[in-house]
């Protein structure tokens, strides 16, 4: 029996790519306007590069959100009183923001059970280790899995009856407005009336400030985007020449979004050995790798309302660059 299975598999000349990354790369690079989902920017190298972006002077987002947490974190969940709650964090950061928030919760004498949620077990483990070092008594229970599966059943995961969801860092900005709505509806389903959602969103501001944040002097954003080509070389056996692509960033005021492209400097053919797939780039042809949406406070209000939430308060920084918006599920 073992033999027959072995024969059956080795007989296939070109086994079709089974994993989602391969399928999405073939689909995205076959489009008339080439495009890949920004979630593929975050392999281990990409996550490290993103961490370095957050340390660049031009990238105001992370620093500003930390300022908001340090200023207002002790008040965020004041109306839960001293009742312990479940705290779910979507998409683990490196822990800086979570640690800052826990310090504030300590001040407010509020207790929670912490549930970091991520598709990457590696990211969860890293965050859990950092939190454990800083707060040895904090109970943590990492949840690995995709949001679509986990979110609608959140209320059955936590031990306490009150739930708070954190979705920080303007991560929602990577979603199209339709995808953002369906994510928020999943969160709505997973919560009970009165539960809370704290969302970090980057506010629309003058375009020079935004452009600079995605065009840092040190070239970290450029490396971050180019890493996607490197990742395809490593994981899919592609032969992208990173020297033949330029990082190009625009602010699109019609979409209210920063948009990142890798632009081919000359005509070229890229071969994906493992996928039995080839793709041509014309000279100056673009590959769209990321959208980072920006928001106004009124838009945030209507996003909350149309998805079954009520805005409790917008916590903004002194320069109105970023907001941690607190919503209550209706
Ligand atoms: C992690 C999605 C919030 O859009 O600002 C940073 C990612 N891309 N620089 C953002 C990113 C380029 C970041 N988010």
Tab-separated table of C-alpha atoms and ligand atoms in Angstrom:
chain	number	residue	atom	x	y	z
A	1	UNK	CA	0.000	0.000	0.000
A	2	UNK	CA	2.841	2.375	0.863
A	3	UNK	CA	4.378	1.649	-2.522
A	4	UNK	CA	1.259	2.504	-4.453
A	5	UNK	CA	0.904	5.866	-2.702
A	6	UNK	CA	4.509	6.695	-3.429
A	7	UNK	CA	4.062	5.794	-7.086
A	8	UNK	CA	0.957	7.898	-7.386
A	9	UNK	CA	2.655	11.026	-6.060
A	10	UNK	CA	5.924	10.745	-7.970
A	11	UNK	CA	4.089	10.163	-11.214
A	12	UNK	CA	2.644	13.673	-11.270
A	13	UNK	CA	5.019	15.752	-13.417
A	14	UNK	CA	3.985	19.164	-12.090
A	15	UNK	CA	2.022	18.918	-8.886
A	16	UNK	CA	-0.217	21.977	-8.681
A	17	UNK	CA	0.816	24.482	-6.040
A	18	UNK	CA	-1.358	23.765	-3.047
A	19	UNK	CA	-0.608	26.646	-0.721
A	20	UNK	CA	-2.422	29.969	-0.714
A	21	UNK	CA	0.725	32.061	-1.235
A	22	UNK	CA	1.525	30.285	-4.525
A	23	UNK	CA	-2.052	30.562	-5.757
A	24	UNK	CA	-2.271	34.254	-4.871
A	25	UNK	CA	1.091	35.032	-6.497
A	26	UNK	CA	0.053	33.367	-9.763
A	27	UNK	CA	-3.326	35.101	-9.704
A	28	UNK	CA	-1.967	38.518	-8.681
A	29	UNK	CA	0.894	38.575	-11.206
A	30	UNK	CA	-1.388	37.430	-14.027
A	31	UNK	CA	-3.623	40.473	-13.710
A	32	UNK	CA	-3.405	43.343	-16.207
A	33	UNK	CA	-2.486	45.503	-13.184
A	34	UNK	CA	-0.194	43.349	-11.083
A	35	UNK	CA	-1.064	43.258	-7.401
A	36	UNK	CA	-0.216	41.191	-4.311
A	37	UNK	CA	-1.859	41.242	-0.900
A	38	UNK	CA	0.117	43.256	1.648
A	39	UNK	CA	-0.212	40.416	4.152
A	40	UNK	CA	2.572	38.654	2.241
A	41	UNK	CA	5.007	41.426	3.233
A	42	UNK	CA	5.136	39.895	6.712
A	43	UNK	CA	7.368	36.847	6.619
A	44	UNK	CA	9.944	36.742	9.460
A	45	UNK	CA	12.324	39.097	7.603
A	46	UNK	CA	9.420	41.391	6.698
A	47	UNK	CA	8.228	41.561	10.299
A	48	UNK	CA	11.733	42.516	11.415
A	49	UNK	CA	11.942	45.180	8.706
A	50	UNK	CA	8.569	46.541	9.781
A	51	UNK	CA	9.890	46.814	13.348
A	52	UNK	CA	12.771	48.891	11.976
A	53	UNK	CA	10.341	51.105	10.048
A	54	UNK	CA	8.577	51.925	13.317
A	55	UNK	CA	11.870	53.297	14.660
A	56	UNK	CA	12.404	55.709	11.751
A	57	UNK	CA	11.904	59.386	12.621
A	58	UNK	CA	9.515	59.862	9.663
A	59	UNK	CA	7.240	56.964	10.645
A	60	UNK	CA	5.104	58.845	13.173
A	61	UNK	CA	2.348	56.214	13.542
A	62	UNK	CA	3.763	53.832	16.172
A	63	UNK	CA	5.352	56.530	18.297
A	64	UNK	CA	2.167	58.585	18.268
A	65	UNK	CA	-0.024	55.662	19.248
A	66	UNK	CA	2.336	54.885	22.143
A	67	UNK	CA	1.923	58.484	23.294
A	68	UNK	CA	-1.865	58.059	23.223
A	69	UNK	CA	-1.688	54.828	25.230
A	70	UNK	CA	0.630	56.397	27.815
A	71	UNK	CA	-1.623	59.438	28.160
A	72	UNK	CA	-5.033	57.794	28.225
A	73	UNK	CA	-4.559	54.056	28.705
A	74	UNK	CA	-5.560	54.135	32.376
A	75	UNK	CA	-8.929	55.610	31.348
A	76	UNK	CA	-9.623	53.560	28.233
A	77	UNK	CA	-11.776	50.944	29.903
A	78	UNK	CA	-12.812	52.937	32.979
A	79	UNK	CA	-16.474	52.077	32.682
A	80	UNK	CA	-15.686	48.371	33.174
A	81	UNK	CA	-14.723	49.340	36.728
A	82	UNK	CA	-12.704	46.707	38.528
A	83	UNK	CA	-14.392	43.770	36.853
A	84	UNK	CA	-11.757	41.531	35.218
A	85	UNK	CA	-12.155	41.106	31.454
A	86	UNK	CA	-10.798	39.164	28.488
A	87	UNK	CA	-8.401	41.241	26.384
A	88	UNK	CA	-7.986	40.032	22.804
A	89	UNK	CA	-5.245	41.594	20.695
A	90	UNK	CA	-5.522	41.085	16.934
A	91	UNK	CA	-2.221	40.849	15.077
A	92	UNK	CA	0.616	40.781	17.581
A	93	UNK	CA	2.877	43.757	17.568
A	94	UNK	CA	6.365	43.470	19.044
A	95	UNK	CA	4.886	44.097	22.502
A	96	UNK	CA	5.794	47.757	23.095
A	97	UNK	CA	2.199	48.925	22.892
A	98	UNK	CA	0.841	45.987	24.866
A	99	UNK	CA	3.380	46.573	27.647
A	100	UNK	CA	2.550	50.285	27.726
A	101	UNK	CA	-1.142	49.416	27.997
A	102	UNK	CA	-0.610	46.876	30.787
A	103	UNK	CA	1.300	49.506	32.780
A	104	UNK	CA	-1.714	51.792	32.499
A	105	UNK	CA	-4.142	49.014	33.432
A	106	UNK	CA	-2.022	48.334	36.511
A	107	UNK	CA	-2.327	51.982	37.513
A	108	UNK	CA	-6.070	51.758	37.071
A	109	UNK	CA	-6.090	48.486	39.053
A	110	UNK	CA	-7.829	46.701	36.226
A	111	UNK	CA	-7.193	43.048	35.560
A	112	UNK	CA	-7.531	41.066	32.403
A	113	UNK	CA	-6.774	37.733	30.852
A	114	UNK	CA	-4.689	38.348	27.753
A	115	UNK	CA	-5.374	36.544	24.478
A	116	UNK	CA	-3.001	37.536	21.667
A	117	UNK	CA	-4.360	36.374	18.298
A	118	UNK	CA	-2.254	35.980	15.187
A	119	UNK	CA	-1.894	33.735	12.158
A	120	UNK	CA	1.759	33.292	13.114
A	121	UNK	CA	2.520	31.111	16.143
A	122	UNK	CA	6.029	32.562	15.980
A	123	UNK	CA	4.650	36.081	16.507
A	124	UNK	CA	2.442	34.912	19.385
A	125	UNK	CA	5.345	33.144	21.114
A	126	UNK	CA	7.574	36.225	20.823
A	127	UNK	CA	4.905	38.496	22.261
A	128	UNK	CA	4.035	36.067	25.073
A	129	UNK	CA	7.695	35.868	26.065
A	130	UNK	CA	8.019	39.646	26.259
A	131	UNK	CA	4.804	40.106	28.198
A	132	UNK	CA	5.761	37.323	30.567
A	133	UNK	CA	9.109	39.005	31.292
A	134	UNK	CA	7.532	42.375	31.964
A	135	UNK	CA	4.466	41.047	33.824
A	136	UNK	CA	5.234	37.587	35.254
A	137	UNK	CA	1.817	37.353	36.904
A	138	UNK	CA	-0.189	38.235	33.822
A	139	UNK	CA	-2.139	35.254	32.508
A	140	UNK	CA	-1.758	34.789	28.746
A	141	UNK	CA	-3.361	32.353	26.368
A	142	UNK	CA	-2.195	32.737	22.740
A	143	UNK	CA	-4.716	31.892	20.036
A	144	UNK	CA	-3.292	30.902	16.680
A	145	UNK	CA	-5.592	30.987	13.673
A	146	UNK	CA	-7.118	33.183	11.008
A	147	UNK	CA	-9.445	35.979	12.010
A	148	UNK	CA	-12.378	34.739	9.966
A	149	UNK	CA	-12.522	31.552	11.987
A	150	UNK	CA	-11.689	32.962	15.399
A	151	UNK	CA	-13.484	36.298	15.583
A	152	UNK	CA	-17.115	35.204	15.256
A	153	UNK	CA	-16.694	32.895	18.278
A	154	UNK	CA	-14.576	35.150	20.527
A	155	UNK	CA	-17.145	35.284	23.327
A	156	UNK	CA	-16.833	31.530	23.819
A	157	UNK	CA	-13.026	31.708	24.150
A	158	UNK	CA	-12.483	33.946	27.181
A	159	UNK	CA	-12.956	32.984	30.812
A	160	UNK	CA	-14.500	36.270	31.914
A	161	UNK	CA	-17.819	37.601	30.747
A	162	UNK	CA	-16.656	41.042	29.540
A	163	UNK	CA	-14.605	41.204	26.342
A	164	UNK	CA	-12.283	43.894	24.997
A	165	UNK	CA	-10.731	43.660	21.540
A	166	UNK	CA	-7.577	45.587	20.563
A	167	UNK	CA	-6.896	46.232	16.910
A	168	UNK	CA	-4.056	48.738	17.024
A	169	UNK	CA	-1.424	50.234	14.758
A	170	UNK	CA	-3.763	51.213	11.914
A	171	UNK	CA	-3.656	47.615	10.778
A	172	UNK	CA	-7.248	48.096	9.609
A	173	UNK	CA	-5.766	50.516	7.043
A	174	UNK	CA	-4.510	47.607	4.962
A	175	UNK	CA	-8.094	46.437	4.378
A	176	UNK	CA	-10.320	47.763	1.623
A	177	UNK	CA	-13.389	49.430	3.089
A	178	UNK	CA	-15.511	46.355	2.210
A	179	UNK	CA	-13.028	43.969	3.815
A	180	UNK	CA	-12.824	46.232	6.866
A	181	UNK	CA	-16.620	46.112	7.188
A	182	UNK	CA	-16.719	42.333	6.987
A	183	UNK	CA	-13.941	42.056	9.594
A	184	UNK	CA	-15.871	44.410	11.883
A	185	UNK	CA	-18.998	42.341	11.372
A	186	UNK	CA	-17.081	39.237	12.428
A	187	UNK	CA	-15.940	41.072	15.565
A	188	UNK	CA	-19.524	42.239	16.181
A	189	UNK	CA	-20.711	38.636	15.991
A	190	UNK	CA	-18.014	37.482	18.395
A	191	UNK	CA	-18.884	40.043	21.085
A	192	UNK	CA	-21.749	40.561	23.508
A	193	UNK	CA	-23.647	43.856	23.774
A	194	UNK	CA	-21.580	46.280	25.862
A	195	UNK	CA	-18.218	44.700	24.965
A	196	UNK	CA	-15.486	47.058	23.746
A	197	UNK	CA	-13.278	47.457	20.691
A	198	UNK	CA	-10.247	49.772	20.695
A	199	UNK	CA	-9.073	50.516	17.169
A	200	UNK	CA	-5.942	52.401	16.153
A	201	UNK	CA	-6.372	54.417	12.956
A	202	UNK	CA	-4.091	56.823	11.157
A	203	UNK	CA	-5.763	60.181	10.540
A	204	UNK	CA	-5.748	61.961	7.184
A	205	UNK	CA	-3.249	64.799	7.316
A	206	UNK	CA	-1.039	66.850	5.012
A	207	UNK	CA	0.333	64.611	2.317
A	208	UNK	CA	4.003	65.545	2.835
A	209	UNK	CA	3.937	64.096	6.333
A	210	UNK	CA	2.317	60.885	5.100
A	211	UNK	CA	4.598	60.569	2.069
A	212	UNK	CA	7.678	60.987	4.254
A	213	UNK	CA	6.517	58.209	6.585
A	214	UNK	CA	6.493	55.741	3.682
A	215	UNK	CA	9.625	57.113	2.022
A	216	UNK	CA	12.020	57.182	4.946
A	217	UNK	CA	15.501	58.566	4.439
A	218	UNK	CA	17.144	55.297	5.518
A	219	UNK	CA	15.243	53.314	2.905
A	220	UNK	CA	13.683	50.868	5.370
A	221	UNK	CA	10.275	51.026	3.651
A	222	UNK	CA	12.008	50.369	0.338
A	223	UNK	CA	13.719	47.297	1.816
A	224	UNK	CA	10.464	46.168	3.403
A	225	UNK	CA	8.699	46.191	0.029
A	226	UNK	CA	11.630	44.672	-1.885
A	227	UNK	CA	11.670	41.857	0.665
A	228	UNK	CA	8.475	40.573	-0.944
A	229	UNK	CA	10.480	39.811	-4.113
A	230	UNK	CA	13.158	38.152	-1.990
A	231	UNK	CA	10.480	36.080	-0.292
A	232	UNK	CA	9.151	34.860	-3.648
A	233	UNK	CA	12.717	33.986	-4.666
A	234	UNK	CA	13.214	31.945	-1.509
A	235	UNK	CA	9.853	30.296	-1.079
A	236	UNK	CA	8.681	29.899	-4.665
A	237	UNK	CA	11.998	29.537	-6.498
A	238	UNK	CA	11.548	32.818	-8.399
A	239	UNK	CA	14.446	34.753	-9.910
A	240	UNK	CA	13.518	38.399	-9.282
A	241	UNK	CA	16.496	40.731	-9.661
A	242	UNK	CA	15.932	43.198	-6.800
A	243	UNK	CA	18.168	45.705	-8.550
A	244	UNK	CA	15.616	46.029	-11.351
A	245	UNK	CA	12.773	47.337	-9.190
A	246	UNK	CA	12.224	50.746	-7.632
A	247	UNK	CA	10.178	51.531	-4.552
A	248	UNK	CA	7.500	54.084	-5.491
A	249	UNK	CA	5.033	55.558	-3.046
A	250	UNK	CA	2.051	57.817	-3.666
A	251	UNK	CA	-0.715	59.337	-1.628
A	252	UNK	CA	-4.013	58.918	-3.448
A	253	UNK	CA	-6.382	61.581	-2.110
A	254	UNK	CA	-9.365	59.996	-3.899
A	255	UNK	CA	-8.865	56.754	-1.984
A	256	UNK	CA	-7.441	58.510	1.092
A	257	UNK	CA	-4.658	55.963	1.019
A	258	UNK	CA	-0.926	55.623	0.784
A	259	UNK	CA	-0.181	53.192	-2.035
A	260	UNK	CA	3.105	51.315	-2.421
A	261	UNK	CA	4.444	50.027	-5.711
A	262	UNK	CA	7.496	48.207	-6.964
A	263	UNK	CA	8.216	49.521	-10.461
A	264	UNK	CA	10.294	47.574	-12.998
A	265	UNK	CA	13.177	49.645	-14.354
A	266	UNK	CA	13.431	47.567	-17.549
A	267	UNK	CA	11.622	44.814	-19.426
A	268	UNK	CA	12.210	41.432	-17.788
A	269	UNK	CA	10.919	37.909	-17.471
A	270	UNK	CA	10.665	36.299	-14.050
A	271	UNK	CA	10.590	32.521	-13.743
A	272	UNK	CA	9.097	30.684	-10.768
A	273	UNK	CA	10.851	27.338	-10.897
A	274	UNK	CA	8.714	25.675	-8.249
A	275	UNK	CA	5.448	26.863	-9.767
A	276	UNK	CA	6.112	26.166	-13.422
A	277	UNK	CA	5.147	29.791	-13.981
A	278	UNK	CA	6.655	32.741	-15.846
A	279	UNK	CA	5.682	36.372	-15.865
A	280	UNK	CA	6.792	39.379	-17.927
A	281	UNK	CA	7.269	42.869	-16.637
A	282	UNK	CA	7.305	45.717	-19.150
A	283	UNK	CA	9.747	48.514	-18.546
A	284	UNK	CA	8.149	50.830	-15.940
A	285	UNK	CA	5.365	48.404	-15.130
A	286	UNK	CA	4.152	48.499	-11.513
A	287	UNK	CA	3.446	45.800	-8.969
A	288	UNK	CA	1.071	47.133	-6.299
A	289	UNK	CA	2.069	45.779	-2.894
A	290	UNK	CA	0.243	47.807	-0.246
A	291	UNK	CA	-2.529	50.273	0.546
A	292	UNK	CA	-2.581	52.093	3.866
A	293	UNK	CA	-5.883	53.863	4.322
A	294	UNK	CA	-6.187	57.073	6.320
A	295	UNK	CA	-9.345	58.270	8.036
A	296	UNK	CA	-11.258	61.303	9.243
A	297	UNK	CA	-13.088	61.175	12.585
A	298	UNK	CA	-16.501	61.447	10.894
A	299	UNK	CA	-15.735	58.470	8.671
A	300	UNK	CA	-14.717	56.497	11.739
A	301	UNK	CA	-18.055	57.380	13.344
A	302	UNK	CA	-19.962	56.055	10.365
A	303	UNK	CA	-17.772	52.958	10.082
A	304	UNK	CA	-18.631	52.193	13.720
A	305	UNK	CA	-22.348	52.801	13.285
A	306	UNK	CA	-22.838	50.796	10.114
A	307	UNK	CA	-21.199	47.787	11.773
A	308	UNK	CA	-23.197	47.805	14.988
A	309	UNK	CA	-20.937	49.826	17.281
A	310	UNK	CA	-21.199	53.173	19.039
A	311	UNK	CA	-18.144	55.402	19.451
A	312	UNK	CA	-17.441	55.920	23.148
A	313	UNK	CA	-14.530	58.264	22.571
A	314	UNK	CA	-11.802	59.174	20.117
A	315	UNK	CA	-8.465	59.322	21.938
A	316	UNK	CA	-6.135	61.425	19.786
A	317	UNK	CA	-2.596	62.731	20.296
A	318	UNK	CA	-1.810	66.393	20.814
A	319	UNK	CA	-1.193	66.914	17.080
A	320	UNK	CA	-4.265	65.004	15.894
A	321	UNK	CA	-2.150	62.635	13.835
A	322	UNK	CA	-3.531	59.325	15.037
A	323	UNK	CA	-6.531	58.048	16.943
A	324	UNK	CA	-7.257	55.156	19.266
A	325	UNK	CA	-10.991	55.002	18.863
A	326	UNK	CA	-12.991	53.237	21.570
A	327	UNK	CA	-16.199	51.563	20.408
A	328	UNK	CA	-18.899	49.748	22.284
A	329	UNK	CA	-20.822	46.922	20.688
A	330	UNK	CA	-24.536	47.682	20.592
B	1	LIG	C1	1.358	47.882	9.862
B	1	LIG	C2	-0.179	48.202	8.089
B	1	LIG	C3	-0.050	49.781	9.834
B	1	LIG	O1	0.338	50.722	6.725
B	1	LIG	O2	1.538	52.010	7.974
B	1	LIG	C4	4.544	50.650	7.215
B	1	LIG	C5	2.641	48.911	7.350
B	1	LIG	N1	3.949	49.734	5.386
B	1	LIG	N2	5.299	51.156	6.227
B	1	LIG	C6	1.183	50.893	7.601
B	1	LIG	C7	3.686	49.754	6.672
B	1	LIG	C8	4.939	50.590	5.119
B	1	LIG	C9	1.782	49.683	8.302
B	1	LIG	N3	0.736	48.882	8.993
